[in-house]
Amino acid sequence: EILSIDKQRHKKWTFFLLDIDNFKRCNTVYGLGGGDRALQALTSILKVTMNNEIESLIGRWGGEEFVIAIPGEMNNLEARIQATREGYQHAIQTIFTNSDDVFKGTFSMGRYDHDFSISDIPILDVVNRADDALCIAKTTGKNNMVIWNNQTPIRARKGRL
């Protein structure tokens, strides 16, 4: 669904790739069922905090990654991201009572804003730019967000900046 967004109806889009920090540790300690509960909690929170009145798309991109596509301008975007962080950390502490020591319920994000009226590039290229920013966020400390710009290395990958 993300790859078939309506670029004609909405020219400006904000794309996020979100990756749960230390998710493999969650699966190791709490099992696959625990990992599934962590994914379900984040999905529920994203549907509330990142929902936009005009066709926001939220989907699982693979493993513990999610892609979010928001058309136009979203009001209070930074506050919505913060609400997502706080809601997820609270949910993880509720699901896993000893999560402070094992799995903190944090995530990293890559963001890319694109105006298709200026440059009509393929959607996958746009998502890849958000992924590049995410890779930088993951390798520079986690639990943060990096916004892709012209200074961000193209196709940077984990461990290779």
PDB file of C-alpha atoms in Angstrom:
ATOM      1  CA  GLU A   1       0.000   0.000   0.000  1.00  0.00           C
ATOM      2  CA  ILE A   2       2.863   2.396   0.807  1.00  0.00           C
ATOM      3  CA  LEU A   3       4.429   1.858  -2.591  1.00  0.00           C
ATOM      4  CA  SER A   4       1.211   2.881  -4.356  1.00  0.00           C
ATOM      5  CA  ILE A   5       0.493   6.214  -2.655  1.00  0.00           C
ATOM      6  CA  ASP A   6      -1.385   8.854  -4.614  1.00  0.00           C
ATOM      7  CA  LYS A   7       1.374  11.271  -5.652  1.00  0.00           C
ATOM      8  CA  GLN A   8      -1.063  13.273  -7.765  1.00  0.00           C
ATOM      9  CA  ARG A   9      -3.558  13.948  -4.999  1.00  0.00           C
ATOM     10  CA  HIS A  10      -0.936  14.835  -2.376  1.00  0.00           C
ATOM     11  CA  LYS A  11       2.356  16.296  -3.590  1.00  0.00           C
ATOM     12  CA  LYS A  12       4.109  16.670  -0.219  1.00  0.00           C
ATOM     13  CA  TRP A  13       4.729  13.614   1.939  1.00  0.00           C
ATOM     14  CA  THR A  14       6.695  12.825   5.080  1.00  0.00           C
ATOM     15  CA  PHE A  15       8.117   9.308   5.279  1.00  0.00           C
ATOM     16  CA  PHE A  16       9.428   7.614   8.403  1.00  0.00           C
ATOM     17  CA  LEU A  17      11.152   4.313   8.881  1.00  0.00           C
ATOM     18  CA  LEU A  18      11.002   3.227  12.502  1.00  0.00           C
ATOM     19  CA  ASP A  19      13.043   0.397  14.012  1.00  0.00           C
ATOM     20  CA  ILE A  20      12.597  -0.973  17.529  1.00  0.00           C
ATOM     21  CA  ASP A  21      15.910  -0.734  19.397  1.00  0.00           C
ATOM     22  CA  ASN A  22      17.376  -3.994  20.726  1.00  0.00           C
ATOM     23  CA  PHE A  23      14.392  -6.024  19.547  1.00  0.00           C
ATOM     24  CA  LYS A  24      16.435  -9.211  19.216  1.00  0.00           C
ATOM     25  CA  ARG A  25      17.131  -8.935  22.950  1.00  0.00           C
ATOM     26  CA  CYS A  26      13.371  -8.831  23.567  1.00  0.00           C
ATOM     27  CA  ASN A  27      12.870 -12.023  21.536  1.00  0.00           C
ATOM     28  CA  THR A  28      15.788 -13.720  23.269  1.00  0.00           C
ATOM     29  CA  VAL A  29      14.610 -12.929  26.788  1.00  0.00           C
ATOM     30  CA  TYR A  30      10.817 -13.048  26.386  1.00  0.00           C
ATOM     31  CA  GLY A  31      10.492 -15.410  23.426  1.00  0.00           C
ATOM     32  CA  LEU A  32       8.746 -14.868  20.120  1.00  0.00           C
ATOM     33  CA  GLY A  33       5.422 -14.381  21.917  1.00  0.00           C
ATOM     34  CA  GLY A  34       6.940 -11.509  23.878  1.00  0.00           C
ATOM     35  CA  GLY A  35       8.291 -10.011  20.665  1.00  0.00           C
ATOM     36  CA  ASP A  36       4.853 -10.272  19.089  1.00  0.00           C
ATOM     37  CA  ARG A  37       3.304  -8.434  22.056  1.00  0.00           C
ATOM     38  CA  ALA A  38       5.912  -5.680  21.726  1.00  0.00           C
ATOM     39  CA  LEU A  39       5.126  -5.310  17.999  1.00  0.00           C
ATOM     40  CA  GLN A  40       1.370  -5.267  18.640  1.00  0.00           C
ATOM     41  CA  ALA A  41       1.771  -2.606  21.318  1.00  0.00           C
ATOM     42  CA  LEU A  42       3.724  -0.326  18.994  1.00  0.00           C
ATOM     43  CA  THR A  43       1.240  -0.877  16.163  1.00  0.00           C
ATOM     44  CA  SER A  44      -1.660   0.125  18.397  1.00  0.00           C
ATOM     45  CA  ILE A  45       0.136   3.230  19.622  1.00  0.00           C
ATOM     46  CA  LEU A  46       1.188   4.307  16.121  1.00  0.00           C
ATOM     47  CA  LYS A  47      -2.412   4.049  14.915  1.00  0.00           C
ATOM     48  CA  VAL A  48      -3.429   6.564  17.577  1.00  0.00           C
ATOM     49  CA  THR A  49      -0.480   8.956  17.675  1.00  0.00           C
ATOM     50  CA  MET A  50       0.537   9.082  14.024  1.00  0.00           C
ATOM     51  CA  ASN A  51      -2.909   8.910  12.493  1.00  0.00           C
ATOM     52  CA  ASN A  52      -3.760  11.873  10.351  1.00  0.00           C
ATOM     53  CA  GLU A  53      -7.191  12.866   9.192  1.00  0.00           C
ATOM     54  CA  ILE A  54      -5.982  12.621   5.597  1.00  0.00           C
ATOM     55  CA  GLU A  55      -4.791   9.163   4.634  1.00  0.00           C
ATOM     56  CA  SER A  56      -1.719   8.459   6.754  1.00  0.00           C
ATOM     57  CA  LEU A  57      -0.373   5.002   6.019  1.00  0.00           C
ATOM     58  CA  ILE A  58       1.291   2.861   8.671  1.00  0.00           C
ATOM     59  CA  GLY A  59       2.638  -0.580   7.937  1.00  0.00           C
ATOM     60  CA  ARG A  60       5.163  -3.170   8.939  1.00  0.00           C
ATOM     61  CA  TRP A  61       8.181  -2.924   6.661  1.00  0.00           C
ATOM     62  CA  GLY A  62       9.887  -6.077   7.870  1.00  0.00           C
ATOM     63  CA  GLY A  63      11.042  -7.622  11.119  1.00  0.00           C
ATOM     64  CA  GLU A  64      10.802  -4.890  13.710  1.00  0.00           C
ATOM     65  CA  GLU A  65      10.616  -2.024  11.205  1.00  0.00           C
ATOM     66  CA  PHE A  66       7.598   0.092  10.378  1.00  0.00           C
ATOM     67  CA  VAL A  67       7.045   2.574   7.567  1.00  0.00           C
ATOM     68  CA  ILE A  68       4.820   5.612   8.037  1.00  0.00           C
ATOM     69  CA  ALA A  69       3.744   7.855   5.152  1.00  0.00           C
ATOM     70  CA  ILE A  70       1.987  11.103   5.983  1.00  0.00           C
ATOM     71  CA  PRO A  71       0.507  13.272   3.216  1.00  0.00           C
ATOM     72  CA  GLY A  72       0.725  17.036   3.524  1.00  0.00           C
ATOM     73  CA  GLU A  73       1.397  18.698   6.833  1.00  0.00           C
ATOM     74  CA  MET A  74       0.647  16.955  10.112  1.00  0.00           C
ATOM     75  CA  ASN A  75      -0.112  19.181  13.079  1.00  0.00           C
ATOM     76  CA  ASN A  76       2.084  18.756  16.159  1.00  0.00           C
ATOM     77  CA  LEU A  77       4.357  16.183  14.536  1.00  0.00           C
ATOM     78  CA  GLU A  78       7.095  16.402  17.175  1.00  0.00           C
ATOM     79  CA  ALA A  79       4.540  16.082  19.974  1.00  0.00           C
ATOM     80  CA  ARG A  80       3.055  13.040  18.236  1.00  0.00           C
ATOM     81  CA  ILE A  81       6.489  11.402  18.003  1.00  0.00           C
ATOM     82  CA  GLN A  82       7.105  12.104  21.684  1.00  0.00           C
ATOM     83  CA  ALA A  83       3.674  10.687  22.580  1.00  0.00           C
ATOM     84  CA  THR A  84       4.551   7.557  20.593  1.00  0.00           C
ATOM     85  CA  ARG A  85       7.840   7.191  22.489  1.00  0.00           C
ATOM     86  CA  GLU A  86       6.234   7.665  25.895  1.00  0.00           C
ATOM     87  CA  GLY A  87       3.263   5.435  25.101  1.00  0.00           C
ATOM     88  CA  TYR A  88       5.474   2.636  23.844  1.00  0.00           C
ATOM     89  CA  GLN A  89       7.820   2.772  26.819  1.00  0.00           C
ATOM     90  CA  HIS A  90       4.831   2.676  29.178  1.00  0.00           C
ATOM     91  CA  ALA A  91       3.315  -0.270  27.282  1.00  0.00           C
ATOM     92  CA  ILE A  92       6.587  -2.208  27.422  1.00  0.00           C
ATOM     93  CA  GLN A  93       6.926  -1.580  31.162  1.00  0.00           C
ATOM     94  CA  THR A  94       3.373  -2.863  31.596  1.00  0.00           C
ATOM     95  CA  ILE A  95       3.874  -5.951  29.412  1.00  0.00           C
ATOM     96  CA  PHE A  96       7.320  -6.840  30.779  1.00  0.00           C
ATOM     97  CA  THR A  97       7.526  -5.855  34.426  1.00  0.00           C
ATOM     98  CA  ASN A  98      11.345  -6.116  34.523  1.00  0.00           C
ATOM     99  CA  SER A  99      11.861  -4.285  31.216  1.00  0.00           C
ATOM    100  CA  ASP A 100      14.112  -1.614  32.762  1.00  0.00           C
ATOM    101  CA  ASP A 101      16.918  -4.164  32.890  1.00  0.00           C
ATOM    102  CA  VAL A 102      16.245  -6.016  29.648  1.00  0.00           C
ATOM    103  CA  PHE A 103      14.203  -4.190  27.030  1.00  0.00           C
ATOM    104  CA  LYS A 104      13.532  -0.480  27.368  1.00  0.00           C
ATOM    105  CA  GLY A 105      10.943  -0.085  24.609  1.00  0.00           C
ATOM    106  CA  THR A 106      12.799   2.552  22.608  1.00  0.00           C
ATOM    107  CA  PHE A 107      12.984   3.026  18.873  1.00  0.00           C
ATOM    108  CA  SER A 108      14.966   4.932  16.286  1.00  0.00           C
ATOM    109  CA  MET A 109      13.531   6.756  13.291  1.00  0.00           C
ATOM    110  CA  GLY A 110      14.670   7.967   9.921  1.00  0.00           C
ATOM    111  CA  ARG A 111      12.653  10.731   8.295  1.00  0.00           C
ATOM    112  CA  TYR A 112      12.498  12.039   4.768  1.00  0.00           C
ATOM    113  CA  ASP A 113      10.227  14.828   3.529  1.00  0.00           C
ATOM    114  CA  HIS A 114       9.544  14.855  -0.185  1.00  0.00           C
ATOM    115  CA  ASP A 115       7.636  17.098  -2.571  1.00  0.00           C
ATOM    116  CA  PHE A 116       6.683  15.118  -5.670  1.00  0.00           C
ATOM    117  CA  SER A 117       5.837  18.331  -7.556  1.00  0.00           C
ATOM    118  CA  ILE A 118       9.563  19.187  -7.468  1.00  0.00           C
ATOM    119  CA  SER A 119      10.981  15.703  -8.079  1.00  0.00           C
ATOM    120  CA  ASP A 120       8.859  12.723  -9.069  1.00  0.00           C
ATOM    121  CA  ILE A 121      11.162   9.935  -7.938  1.00  0.00           C
ATOM    122  CA  PRO A 122      10.006   6.355  -7.272  1.00  0.00           C
ATOM    123  CA  ILE A 123       8.426   5.719  -3.872  1.00  0.00           C
ATOM    124  CA  LEU A 124      11.014   3.057  -3.087  1.00  0.00           C
ATOM    125  CA  ASP A 125      13.772   5.690  -3.497  1.00  0.00           C
ATOM    126  CA  VAL A 126      11.954   7.937  -1.044  1.00  0.00           C
ATOM    127  CA  VAL A 127      11.624   5.102   1.475  1.00  0.00           C
ATOM    128  CA  ASN A 128      15.314   4.270   0.969  1.00  0.00           C
ATOM    129  CA  ARG A 129      16.239   7.839   1.955  1.00  0.00           C
ATOM    130  CA  ALA A 130      14.252   7.451   5.158  1.00  0.00           C
ATOM    131  CA  ASP A 131      16.057   4.133   5.650  1.00  0.00           C
ATOM    132  CA  ASP A 132      19.436   5.828   5.163  1.00  0.00           C
ATOM    133  CA  ALA A 133      18.520   8.298   7.891  1.00  0.00           C
ATOM    134  CA  LEU A 134      17.344   5.427  10.111  1.00  0.00           C
ATOM    135  CA  CYS A 135      20.667   3.626   9.692  1.00  0.00           C
ATOM    136  CA  ILE A 136      22.488   6.737  10.858  1.00  0.00           C
ATOM    137  CA  ALA A 137      20.123   7.043  13.843  1.00  0.00           C
ATOM    138  CA  LYS A 138      20.811   3.426  14.799  1.00  0.00           C
ATOM    139  CA  THR A 139      24.586   3.766  14.546  1.00  0.00           C
ATOM    140  CA  THR A 140      24.783   7.081  16.412  1.00  0.00           C
ATOM    141  CA  GLY A 141      23.150   6.131  19.663  1.00  0.00           C
ATOM    142  CA  LYS A 142      19.652   4.740  19.059  1.00  0.00           C
ATOM    143  CA  ASN A 143      16.434   6.147  20.553  1.00  0.00           C
ATOM    144  CA  ASN A 144      16.635   9.157  18.259  1.00  0.00           C
ATOM    145  CA  MET A 145      15.558  10.421  14.871  1.00  0.00           C
ATOM    146  CA  VAL A 146      17.666  11.530  11.922  1.00  0.00           C
ATOM    147  CA  ILE A 147      16.148  13.602   9.122  1.00  0.00           C
ATOM    148  CA  TRP A 148      17.538  12.905   5.654  1.00  0.00           C
ATOM    149  CA  ASN A 149      18.884  15.918   3.807  1.00  0.00           C
ATOM    150  CA  ASN A 150      21.369  16.513   1.020  1.00  0.00           C
ATOM    151  CA  GLN A 151      24.244  15.998   3.462  1.00  0.00           C
ATOM    152  CA  THR A 152      23.107  12.493   4.446  1.00  0.00           C
ATOM    153  CA  PRO A 153      25.164   9.825   2.683  1.00  0.00           C
ATOM    154  CA  ILE A 154      23.209   8.022   0.004  1.00  0.00           C
ATOM    155  CA  ARG A 155      22.623   4.332   0.779  1.00  0.00           C
ATOM    156  CA  ALA A 156      24.434   4.418   4.111  1.00  0.00           C
ATOM    157  CA  ARG A 157      23.918   1.121   5.865  1.00  0.00           C
ATOM    158  CA  LYS A 158      24.342  -0.191   9.377  1.00  0.00           C
ATOM    159  CA  GLY A 159      27.996  -0.290  10.274  1.00  0.00           C
ATOM    160  CA  ARG A 160      29.061   1.540   7.122  1.00  0.00           C
ATOM    161  CA  LEU A 161      28.850   5.324   7.290  1.00  0.00           C
TER     162      LEU A 161
END
